[in-house]
XYZ file of C-alpha atoms in Angstrom:
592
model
C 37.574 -48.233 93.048
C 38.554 -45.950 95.940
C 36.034 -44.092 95.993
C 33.063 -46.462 95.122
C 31.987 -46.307 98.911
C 31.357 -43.011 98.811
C 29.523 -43.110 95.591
C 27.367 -45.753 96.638
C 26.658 -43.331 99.663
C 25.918 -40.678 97.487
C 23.308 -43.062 95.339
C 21.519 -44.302 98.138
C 21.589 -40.155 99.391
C 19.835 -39.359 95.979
C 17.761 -42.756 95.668
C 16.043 -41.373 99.018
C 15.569 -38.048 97.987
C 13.975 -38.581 94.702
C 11.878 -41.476 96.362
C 10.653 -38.604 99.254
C 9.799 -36.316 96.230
C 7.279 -38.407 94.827
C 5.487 -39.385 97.929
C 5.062 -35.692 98.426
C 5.840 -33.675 101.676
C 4.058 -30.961 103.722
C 4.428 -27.784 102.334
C 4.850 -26.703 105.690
C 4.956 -27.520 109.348
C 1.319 -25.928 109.704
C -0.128 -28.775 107.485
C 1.363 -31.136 109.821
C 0.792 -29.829 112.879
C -2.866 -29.609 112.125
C -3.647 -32.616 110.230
C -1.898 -34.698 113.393
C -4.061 -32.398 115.374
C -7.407 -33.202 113.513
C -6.538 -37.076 114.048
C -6.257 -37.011 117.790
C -8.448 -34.489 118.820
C -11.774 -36.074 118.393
C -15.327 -37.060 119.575
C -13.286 -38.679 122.593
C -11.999 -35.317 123.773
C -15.890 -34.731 123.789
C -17.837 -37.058 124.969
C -15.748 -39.543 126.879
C -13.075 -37.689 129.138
C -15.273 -35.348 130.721
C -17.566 -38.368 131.931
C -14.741 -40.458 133.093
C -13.183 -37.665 135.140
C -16.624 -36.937 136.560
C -17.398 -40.809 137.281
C -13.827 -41.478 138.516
C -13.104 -38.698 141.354
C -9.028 -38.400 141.026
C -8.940 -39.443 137.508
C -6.574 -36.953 136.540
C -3.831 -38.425 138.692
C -4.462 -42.016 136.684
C -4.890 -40.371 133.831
C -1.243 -37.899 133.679
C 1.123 -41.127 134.933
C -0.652 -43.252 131.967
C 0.261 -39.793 129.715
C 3.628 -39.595 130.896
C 4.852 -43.449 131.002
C 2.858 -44.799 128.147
C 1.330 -42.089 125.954
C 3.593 -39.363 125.112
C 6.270 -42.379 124.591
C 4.237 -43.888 122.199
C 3.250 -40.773 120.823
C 7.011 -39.652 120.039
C 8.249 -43.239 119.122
C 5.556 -43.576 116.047
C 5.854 -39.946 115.192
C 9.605 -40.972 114.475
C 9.653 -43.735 113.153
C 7.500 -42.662 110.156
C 9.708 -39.563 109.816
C 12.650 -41.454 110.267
C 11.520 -44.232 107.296
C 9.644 -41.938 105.171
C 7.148 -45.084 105.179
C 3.734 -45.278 106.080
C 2.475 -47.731 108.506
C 3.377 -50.746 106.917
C 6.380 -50.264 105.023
C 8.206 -48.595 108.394
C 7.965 -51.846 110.175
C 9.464 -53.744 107.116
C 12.684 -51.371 106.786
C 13.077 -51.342 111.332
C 12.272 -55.156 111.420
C 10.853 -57.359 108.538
C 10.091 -60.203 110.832
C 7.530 -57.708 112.204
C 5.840 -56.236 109.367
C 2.506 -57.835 110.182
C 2.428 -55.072 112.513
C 1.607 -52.672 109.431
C -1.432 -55.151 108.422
C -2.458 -55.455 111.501
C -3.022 -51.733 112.281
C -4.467 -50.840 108.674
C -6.951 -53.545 109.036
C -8.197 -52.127 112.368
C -8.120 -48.601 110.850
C -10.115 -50.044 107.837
C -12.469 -51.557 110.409
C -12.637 -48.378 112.130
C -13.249 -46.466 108.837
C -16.909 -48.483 108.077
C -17.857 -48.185 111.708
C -17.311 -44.872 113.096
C -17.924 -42.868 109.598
C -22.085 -43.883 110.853
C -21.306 -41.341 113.593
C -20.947 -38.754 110.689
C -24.202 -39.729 109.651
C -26.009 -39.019 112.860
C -24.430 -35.827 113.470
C -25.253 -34.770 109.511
C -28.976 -35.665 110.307
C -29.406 -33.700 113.952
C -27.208 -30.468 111.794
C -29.701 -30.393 108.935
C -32.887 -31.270 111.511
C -31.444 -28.030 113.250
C -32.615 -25.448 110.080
C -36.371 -26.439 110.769
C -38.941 -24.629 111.863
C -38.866 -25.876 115.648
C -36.192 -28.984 116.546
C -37.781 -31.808 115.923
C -36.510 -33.583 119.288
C -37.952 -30.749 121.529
C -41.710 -31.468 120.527
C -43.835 -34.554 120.376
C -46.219 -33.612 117.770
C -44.590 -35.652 115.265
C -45.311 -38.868 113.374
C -42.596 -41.182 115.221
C -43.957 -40.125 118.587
C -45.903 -42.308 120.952
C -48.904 -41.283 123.621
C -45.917 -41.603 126.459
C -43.988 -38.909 124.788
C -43.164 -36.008 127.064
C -42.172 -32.877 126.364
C -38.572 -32.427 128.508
C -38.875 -28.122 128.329
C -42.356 -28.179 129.125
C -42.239 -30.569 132.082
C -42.869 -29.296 135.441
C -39.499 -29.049 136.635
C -40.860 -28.771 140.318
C -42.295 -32.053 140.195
C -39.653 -34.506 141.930
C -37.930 -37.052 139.016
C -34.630 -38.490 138.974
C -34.287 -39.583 135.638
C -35.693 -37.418 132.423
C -38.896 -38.765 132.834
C -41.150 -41.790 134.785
C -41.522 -45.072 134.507
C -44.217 -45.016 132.059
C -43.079 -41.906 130.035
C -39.924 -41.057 127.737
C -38.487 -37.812 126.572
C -39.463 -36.302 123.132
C -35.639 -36.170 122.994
C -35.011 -39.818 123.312
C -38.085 -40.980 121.197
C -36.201 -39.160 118.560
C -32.980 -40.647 118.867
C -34.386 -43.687 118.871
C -37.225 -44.033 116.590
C -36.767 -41.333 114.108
C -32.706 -41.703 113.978
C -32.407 -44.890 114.763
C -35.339 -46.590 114.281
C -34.095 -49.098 117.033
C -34.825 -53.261 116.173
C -35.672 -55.478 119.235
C -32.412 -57.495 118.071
C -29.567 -57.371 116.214
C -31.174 -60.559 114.150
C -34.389 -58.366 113.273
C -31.584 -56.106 110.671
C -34.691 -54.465 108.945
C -34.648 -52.009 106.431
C -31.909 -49.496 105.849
C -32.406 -45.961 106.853
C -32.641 -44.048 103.244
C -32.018 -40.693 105.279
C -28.851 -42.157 107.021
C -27.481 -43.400 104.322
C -28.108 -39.983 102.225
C -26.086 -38.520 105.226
C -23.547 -41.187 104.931
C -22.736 -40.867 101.090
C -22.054 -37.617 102.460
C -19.964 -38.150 104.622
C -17.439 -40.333 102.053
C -17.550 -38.196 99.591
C -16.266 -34.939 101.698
C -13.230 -37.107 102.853
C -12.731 -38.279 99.417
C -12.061 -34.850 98.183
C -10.462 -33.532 101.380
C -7.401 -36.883 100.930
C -7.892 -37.734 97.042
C -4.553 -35.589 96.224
C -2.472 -36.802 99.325
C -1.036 -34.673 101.557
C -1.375 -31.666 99.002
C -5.031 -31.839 100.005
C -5.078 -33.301 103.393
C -3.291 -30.755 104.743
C -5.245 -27.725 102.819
C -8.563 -29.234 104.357
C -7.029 -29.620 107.574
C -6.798 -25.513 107.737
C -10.619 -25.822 108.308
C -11.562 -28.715 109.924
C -9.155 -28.947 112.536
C -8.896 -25.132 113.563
C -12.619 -24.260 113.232
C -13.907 -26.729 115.885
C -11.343 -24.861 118.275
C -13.603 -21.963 117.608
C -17.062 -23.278 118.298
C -15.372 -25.288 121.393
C -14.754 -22.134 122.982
C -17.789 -20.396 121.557
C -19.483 -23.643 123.627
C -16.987 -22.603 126.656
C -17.798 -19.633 127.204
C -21.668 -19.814 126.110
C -21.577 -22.509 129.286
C -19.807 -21.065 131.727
C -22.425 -17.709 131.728
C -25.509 -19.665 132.014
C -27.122 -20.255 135.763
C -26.034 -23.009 137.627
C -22.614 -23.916 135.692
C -20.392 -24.005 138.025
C -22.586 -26.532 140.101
C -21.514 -28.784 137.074
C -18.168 -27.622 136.961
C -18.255 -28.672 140.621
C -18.824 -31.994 140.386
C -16.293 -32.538 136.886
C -13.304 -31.009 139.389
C -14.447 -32.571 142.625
C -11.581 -34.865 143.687
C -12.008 -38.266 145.306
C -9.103 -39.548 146.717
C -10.975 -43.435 147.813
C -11.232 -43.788 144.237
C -7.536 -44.552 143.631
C -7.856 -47.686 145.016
C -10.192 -48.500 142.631
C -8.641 -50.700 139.792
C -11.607 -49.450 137.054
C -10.202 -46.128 137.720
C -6.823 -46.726 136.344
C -8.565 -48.901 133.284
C -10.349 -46.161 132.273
C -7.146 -43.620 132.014
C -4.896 -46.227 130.387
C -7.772 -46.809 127.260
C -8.545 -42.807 127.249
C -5.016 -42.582 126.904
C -5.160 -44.884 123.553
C -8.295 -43.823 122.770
C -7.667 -40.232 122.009
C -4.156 -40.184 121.393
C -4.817 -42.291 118.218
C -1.691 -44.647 119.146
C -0.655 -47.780 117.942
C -2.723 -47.527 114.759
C -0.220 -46.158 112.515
C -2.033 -42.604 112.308
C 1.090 -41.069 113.281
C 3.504 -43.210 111.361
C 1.645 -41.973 108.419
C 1.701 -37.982 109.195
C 5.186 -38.684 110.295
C 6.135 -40.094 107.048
C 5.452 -36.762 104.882
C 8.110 -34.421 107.280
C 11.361 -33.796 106.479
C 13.969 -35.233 107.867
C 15.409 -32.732 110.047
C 11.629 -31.488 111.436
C 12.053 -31.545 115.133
C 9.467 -34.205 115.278
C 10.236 -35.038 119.032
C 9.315 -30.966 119.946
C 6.472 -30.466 117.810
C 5.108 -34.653 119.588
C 5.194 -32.798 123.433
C 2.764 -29.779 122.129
C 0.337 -32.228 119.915
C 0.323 -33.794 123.235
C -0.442 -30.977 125.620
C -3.177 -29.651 123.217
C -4.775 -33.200 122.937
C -4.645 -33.075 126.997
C -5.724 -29.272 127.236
C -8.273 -29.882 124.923
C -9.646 -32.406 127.140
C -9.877 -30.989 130.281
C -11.582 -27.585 128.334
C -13.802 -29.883 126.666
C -14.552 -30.772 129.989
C -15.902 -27.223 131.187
C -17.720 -26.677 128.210
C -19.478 -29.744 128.446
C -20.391 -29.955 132.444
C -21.186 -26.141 132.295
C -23.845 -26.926 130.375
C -24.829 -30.443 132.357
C -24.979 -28.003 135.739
C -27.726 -25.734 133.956
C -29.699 -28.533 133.057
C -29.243 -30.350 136.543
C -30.646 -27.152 138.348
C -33.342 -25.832 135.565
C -34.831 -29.179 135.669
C -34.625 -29.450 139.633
C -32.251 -33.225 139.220
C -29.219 -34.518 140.150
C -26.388 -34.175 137.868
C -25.917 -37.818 138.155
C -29.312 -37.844 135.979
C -27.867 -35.904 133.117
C -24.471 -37.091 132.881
C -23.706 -39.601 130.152
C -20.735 -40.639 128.000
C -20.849 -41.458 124.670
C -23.172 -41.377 122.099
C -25.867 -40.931 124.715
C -23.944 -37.565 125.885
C -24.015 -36.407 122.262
C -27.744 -37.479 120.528
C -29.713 -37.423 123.972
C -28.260 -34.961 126.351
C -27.230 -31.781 124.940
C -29.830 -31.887 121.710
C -31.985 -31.947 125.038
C -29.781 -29.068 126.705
C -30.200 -26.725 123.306
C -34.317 -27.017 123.834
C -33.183 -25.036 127.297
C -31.063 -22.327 126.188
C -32.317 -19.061 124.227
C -32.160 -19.393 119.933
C -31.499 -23.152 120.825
C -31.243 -23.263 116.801
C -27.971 -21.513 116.725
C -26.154 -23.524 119.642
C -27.517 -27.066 118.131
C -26.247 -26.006 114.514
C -23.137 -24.802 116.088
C -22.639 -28.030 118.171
C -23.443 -30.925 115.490
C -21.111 -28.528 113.442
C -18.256 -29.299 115.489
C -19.106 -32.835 115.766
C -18.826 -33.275 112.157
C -15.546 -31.348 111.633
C -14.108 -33.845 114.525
C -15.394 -36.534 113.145
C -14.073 -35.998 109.499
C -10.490 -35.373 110.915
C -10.067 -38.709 112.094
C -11.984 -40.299 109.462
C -9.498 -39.066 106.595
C -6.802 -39.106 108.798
C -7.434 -42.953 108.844
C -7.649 -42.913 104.417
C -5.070 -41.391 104.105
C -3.235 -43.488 106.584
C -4.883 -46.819 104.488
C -3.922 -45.174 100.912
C -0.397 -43.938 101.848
C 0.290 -47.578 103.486
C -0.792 -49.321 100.203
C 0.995 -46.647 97.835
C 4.135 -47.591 99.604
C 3.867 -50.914 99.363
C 3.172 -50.717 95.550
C 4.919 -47.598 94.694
C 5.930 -47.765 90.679
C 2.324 -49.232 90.514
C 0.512 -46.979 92.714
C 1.965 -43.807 91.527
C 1.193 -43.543 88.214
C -1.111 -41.503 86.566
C -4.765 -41.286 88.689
C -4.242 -44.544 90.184
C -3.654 -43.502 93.815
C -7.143 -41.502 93.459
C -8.646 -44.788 91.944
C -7.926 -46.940 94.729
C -8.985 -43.866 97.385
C -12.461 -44.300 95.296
C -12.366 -47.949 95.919
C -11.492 -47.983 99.160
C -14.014 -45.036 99.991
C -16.767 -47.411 97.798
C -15.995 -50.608 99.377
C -16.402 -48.814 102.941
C -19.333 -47.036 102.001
C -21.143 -50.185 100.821
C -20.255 -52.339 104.006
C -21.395 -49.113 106.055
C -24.717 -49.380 104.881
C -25.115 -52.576 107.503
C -25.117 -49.439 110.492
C -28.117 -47.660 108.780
C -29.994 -50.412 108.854
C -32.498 -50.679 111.691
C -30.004 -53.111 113.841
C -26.820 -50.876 112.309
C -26.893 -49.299 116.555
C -26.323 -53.029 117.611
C -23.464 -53.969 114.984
C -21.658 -50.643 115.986
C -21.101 -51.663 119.507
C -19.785 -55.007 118.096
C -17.278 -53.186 115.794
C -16.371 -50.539 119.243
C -15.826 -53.646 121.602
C -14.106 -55.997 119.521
C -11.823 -54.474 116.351
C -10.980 -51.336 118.182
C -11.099 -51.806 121.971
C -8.717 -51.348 124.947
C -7.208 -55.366 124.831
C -6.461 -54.837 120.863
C -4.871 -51.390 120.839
C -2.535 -52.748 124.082
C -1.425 -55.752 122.586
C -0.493 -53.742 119.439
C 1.358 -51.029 121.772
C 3.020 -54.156 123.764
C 4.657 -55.454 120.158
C 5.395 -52.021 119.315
C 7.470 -51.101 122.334
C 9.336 -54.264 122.458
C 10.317 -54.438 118.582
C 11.673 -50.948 118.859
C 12.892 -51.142 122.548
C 14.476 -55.270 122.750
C 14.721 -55.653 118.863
C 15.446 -52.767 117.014
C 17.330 -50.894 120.020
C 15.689 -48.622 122.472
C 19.499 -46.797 122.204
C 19.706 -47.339 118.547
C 16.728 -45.353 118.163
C 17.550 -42.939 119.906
C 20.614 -42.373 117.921
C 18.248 -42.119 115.181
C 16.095 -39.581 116.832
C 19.289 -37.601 117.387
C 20.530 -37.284 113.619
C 16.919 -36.162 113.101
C 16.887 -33.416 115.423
C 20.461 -32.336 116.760
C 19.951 -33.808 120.282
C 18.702 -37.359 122.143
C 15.125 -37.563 123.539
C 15.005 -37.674 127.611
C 16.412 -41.101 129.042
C 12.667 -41.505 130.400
C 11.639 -42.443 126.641
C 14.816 -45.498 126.925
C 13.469 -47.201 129.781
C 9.622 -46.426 128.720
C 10.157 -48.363 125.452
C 12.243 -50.874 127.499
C 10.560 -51.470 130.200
C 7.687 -49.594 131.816
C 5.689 -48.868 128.761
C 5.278 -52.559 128.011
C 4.963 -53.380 131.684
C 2.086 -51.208 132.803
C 0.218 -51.906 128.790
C 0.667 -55.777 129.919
C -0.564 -55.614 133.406
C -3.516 -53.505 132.061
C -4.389 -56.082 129.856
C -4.211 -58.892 131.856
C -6.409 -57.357 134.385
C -8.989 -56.371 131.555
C -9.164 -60.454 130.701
C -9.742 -60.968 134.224
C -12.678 -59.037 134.177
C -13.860 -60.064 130.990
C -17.540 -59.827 130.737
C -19.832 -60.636 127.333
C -20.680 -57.432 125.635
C -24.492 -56.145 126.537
C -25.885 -53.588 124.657
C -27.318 -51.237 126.768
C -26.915 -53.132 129.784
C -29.695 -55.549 128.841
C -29.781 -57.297 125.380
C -27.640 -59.839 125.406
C -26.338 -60.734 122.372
C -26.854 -64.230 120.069
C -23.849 -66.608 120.220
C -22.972 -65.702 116.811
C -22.838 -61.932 116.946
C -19.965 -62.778 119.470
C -18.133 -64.954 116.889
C -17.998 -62.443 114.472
C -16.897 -60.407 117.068
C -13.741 -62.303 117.954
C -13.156 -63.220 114.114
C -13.068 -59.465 113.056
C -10.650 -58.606 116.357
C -8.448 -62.123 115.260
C -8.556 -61.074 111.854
C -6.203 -58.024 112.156
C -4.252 -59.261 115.204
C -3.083 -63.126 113.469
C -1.445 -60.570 110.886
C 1.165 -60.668 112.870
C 2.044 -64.273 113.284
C 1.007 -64.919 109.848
C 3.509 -62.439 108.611
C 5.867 -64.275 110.434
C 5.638 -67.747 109.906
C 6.175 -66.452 106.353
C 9.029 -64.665 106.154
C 10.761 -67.364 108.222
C 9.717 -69.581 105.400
C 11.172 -67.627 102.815
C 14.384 -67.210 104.245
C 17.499 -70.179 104.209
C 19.819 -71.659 107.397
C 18.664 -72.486 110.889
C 15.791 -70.922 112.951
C 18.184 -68.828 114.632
C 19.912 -67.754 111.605
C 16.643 -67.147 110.094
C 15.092 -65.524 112.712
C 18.178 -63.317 112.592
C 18.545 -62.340 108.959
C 14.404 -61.379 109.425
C 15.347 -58.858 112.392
C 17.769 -56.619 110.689
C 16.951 -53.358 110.133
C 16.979 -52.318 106.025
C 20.486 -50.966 104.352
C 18.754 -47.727 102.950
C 17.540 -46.484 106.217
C 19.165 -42.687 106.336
C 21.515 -43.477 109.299
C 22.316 -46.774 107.224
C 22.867 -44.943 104.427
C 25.046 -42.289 105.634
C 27.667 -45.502 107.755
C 27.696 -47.441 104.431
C 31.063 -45.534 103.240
C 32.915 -46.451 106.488
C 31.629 -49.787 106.310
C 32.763 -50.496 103.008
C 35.611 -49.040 103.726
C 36.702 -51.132 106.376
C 34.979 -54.176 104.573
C 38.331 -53.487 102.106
C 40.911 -52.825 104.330
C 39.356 -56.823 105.880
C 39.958 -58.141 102.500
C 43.099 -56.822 101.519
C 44.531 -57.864 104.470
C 43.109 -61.444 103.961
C 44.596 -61.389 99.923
C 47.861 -59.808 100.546
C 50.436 -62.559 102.299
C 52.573 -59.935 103.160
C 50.269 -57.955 105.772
């Protein structure tokens, strides 16, 4: 019986290994790197960043202290803990603290949400890529069937004719009349749902069925496709860079991107904006990492390889940034405007203003096929990133289920049917107004804080800030900066609470597009879908109480301990047992 500890070390050792072997790992730290990559570099990179730092003066200095105290914590503290588990986003919070595992639910819901909202996106950018092969672009004429007598032709217009937005009162762009009525097909009202958009939904189908096949074989796929889709948008980015910064009047754009505005700090919208871009486009608090963490080995310097997906999410940024104003500052001085006209964020930056900026340049077929082309290879990234984040999740909850046979693909081709079904709701003729509901309420700033405020105080208060730590260190050979300590302690959950407090204080009801105001109704399904993910995790943990005997304090304590099997665990269990004997001899033998 000596020697039982050690054997039971050795059989948890092996237990972990073979269980690692059949989720699969990277084949190598490429894979990862780029599939992490794909999932944070994305359309907010694009089309929100540049805006904000041109709407917000000094937004960069906002924008680095919420990098540095909030998101590169985050960023290394999820990476971790799914290397350090080997679980995906659900199963990692059960084995670090089973009182929190609603956590898991909680951020695979809002990824699930996510998945039937933002996958319509795809479908846009599918229908403006293919509209691209035709004979002219169909947005840079109005001698087609869904345009009206007001239609006016922006690259025609007499560009010395003083106008401050694209066109008067009484006219609209041939650009925007195609966004609208041939894309959208806009309703007055989100209760006027109309028909569904047969085109869209062609382009959506699509859409699911390339991420089916690019996560349908795990990470053995995932991180093949990722060799594509999340280097070749690098490509046409700087393709778009450097096509920009030649043409005539781009660095009157670039100007006004850079220009710094020091009065601005004291503006309190200034710092909201960096704190959500910050969550936004680092794809924290969602599980995303946990996931891609999950499928490294155990001795990957996860903590290294965090700091450079981190400066390439920033660098990316601030490039996209160039590429994108470049452009803004040749339309601002061809069309004789202020850059304040053209400047947009969002979809609007995307479908209105550069399909209109392509109908400027020379071969304006090339640069629009070229720039839908890396819209959809951003897009896919994070929309597989967030499958495979839902499958792996599930798999590891269900694993001798799961596992077998073709039954992971199955439930990918569920999950991928389901989502495609409720997506066909956004290609309807109101699916523009249930969008924004999805955006503002499932997966907004005030949910993704709240989610990073649990996170940081389970691992920094409950867990151990220093425990972790530890376990970071028999990972990689060395402890993380002290900064990461007190972030997870202290400051990370500080400056996330503050930031949502002062978001409830300024709480207005969602408008779309600054006018229509919403029914009373769209707003409670608004809150439900945002409650339904978030009361995961008091559900969770009313029930586990309940499960568990002895007093609320004893309960509440058996429910925080961390699992036996977790590596570190694994590896103390011989000295523990070992001492556990020595206690028990010493309480049988009379003569000790």
């Amino acid at each position: 019986m000596a020697d039982s500890p050690c054997k039971m070390g050795h059989f948890l050792g092996k237990k972990a290994s073979q269980a690692s072997e059949e989720r699969g790992k990277w084949e190598t730290k490429k894979e990862f790197i780029l599939s992490v990559a794909g999932a944070i570099i994305g359309l907010g990179n694009v089309w929100r960043f540049p805006y904000l730092c041109y709407k917000n003066g000094a937004f960069f200095i906002p924008y680095l202290l919420f990098l540095v105290t909030c998101g590169v914590p985050l960023f290394v503290l999820e990476t971790s803990l799914g290397q350090y588990t080997s679980q995906g986003g659900i199963m990692c919070w059960r084995k670090i603290c089973p009182l929190f595992e609603g956590m898991g639910y909680a951020s695979q819901m809002i990824i699930f949400y996510g998945n039937i909202s933002y996958v319509v996106i795809l479908a846009w950018a599918f229908l403006y890529f293919f509209s691209s092969f035709s004979g002219k672009l169909p947005w840079a004429s109005c001698n087609n069937t869904w345009n009206t007598d007001r239609c006016v032709e922006i690259n025609n217009y007499n560009t010395t004719a003083n106008w401050t937005s694209p066109v008067n009162a009484s006219s609209s762009s041939s650009v925007i009349e195609f966004w609208q009525r041939r894309v959208l097909n806009i309703s007055s009202g989100i209760d006027a749902i109309g028909s569904i958009r047969w085109d869209l939904s062609l382009c959506l189908f699509l859409s699911w069925v390339i991420c089916y096949f690019c996560v349908w074989k795990g990470v053995r796929s995932t991180g093949k496709a990722t060799y594509f889709t999340a280097t070749f948008p690098f490509v046409l980015l700087v393709v778009l860079f450097f096509r920009g910064m030649t043409l005539p009047g781009a660095f009157h754009g670039i100007k006004y991107y850079l220009y710094p505005d020091p009065s601005r700090l004291v503006d309190p919208q200034v710092w909201m904006d960096a704190g959500t871009q910050i969550f936004y486009s680092y794809a924290i608090c969602l599980g995303y990492m946990t996931t891609f963490g999950s499928y490294n080995k155990y001795n990957n310097n996860c903590y290294r390889d965090s700091f450079y997906l981190c400066l390439l999410n920033s660098g990316t940024s601030i490039m996209s940034g160039f590429a994108i104003f470049s452009v803004l500052g040749y339309m601002s001085v061809k069309q004789g405007v202020d850059i304040s006209s053209v400047a947009e964020s969002g979809p609007g930056l995307v479908f209105i203003v550069y399909p209109q900026a392509v109908t400027l340049l020379p071969w304006p077929h090339i640069w629009s096929v070229c720039f839908f082309f890396m819209i959809i290879l951003l897009g896919i990234d994070g929309q597989f990133a967030g499958l495979e984040s839902n499958v792996t999740s599930l798999t590891d909850l269900y694993p001798s289920y799961l596992r077998k046979g073709y039954r992971r693909e199955l439930l990918l081709l569920l999950l991928c049917a389901a989502s495609s079904l409720l997506g066909l709701f956004l290609v309807t003729e109101a699916g523009a107004y249930i969008l924004q509901i999805f955006d503002h309420y499932v997966c907004s700033g005030p949910t993704l804080l709240l989610m990073a405020i649990f996170q940081s105080v389970i691992i920094g208060w409950i867990y151990g800030a220093g425990r972790f730590s530890d376990n970071i260190e028999d990972m990689i050979g060395y402890k993380p900066l002290p900064l990461f300590k007190y972030c997870w302690l202290y400051i990370t959950p500080l400056i996330c609470s503050g930031t949502l407090v002062f978001l409830l204080l300024r709480y207005s009801p969602m408008r779309f597009n600054n006018t229509y105001v919403y029914p009373w109704w769209a707003y409670w399904i608004g809150w439900f879908l945002a409650m339904s993910s978030l009361s995961m995790i008091p559900i969770n943990m009313i029930v586990k109480l309940a499960k568990e005997k002895g007093s609320f304090w004893q309960r509440l304590k058996t429910t925080s301990q961390p699992a036996d099997d977790l590596p570190r665990m694994a590896k103390e269990m011989p000295s523990i047992n070992a001492l556990l004997n020595v206690q028990n001899k010493e309480q049988n033998d009379p003569m000790l």
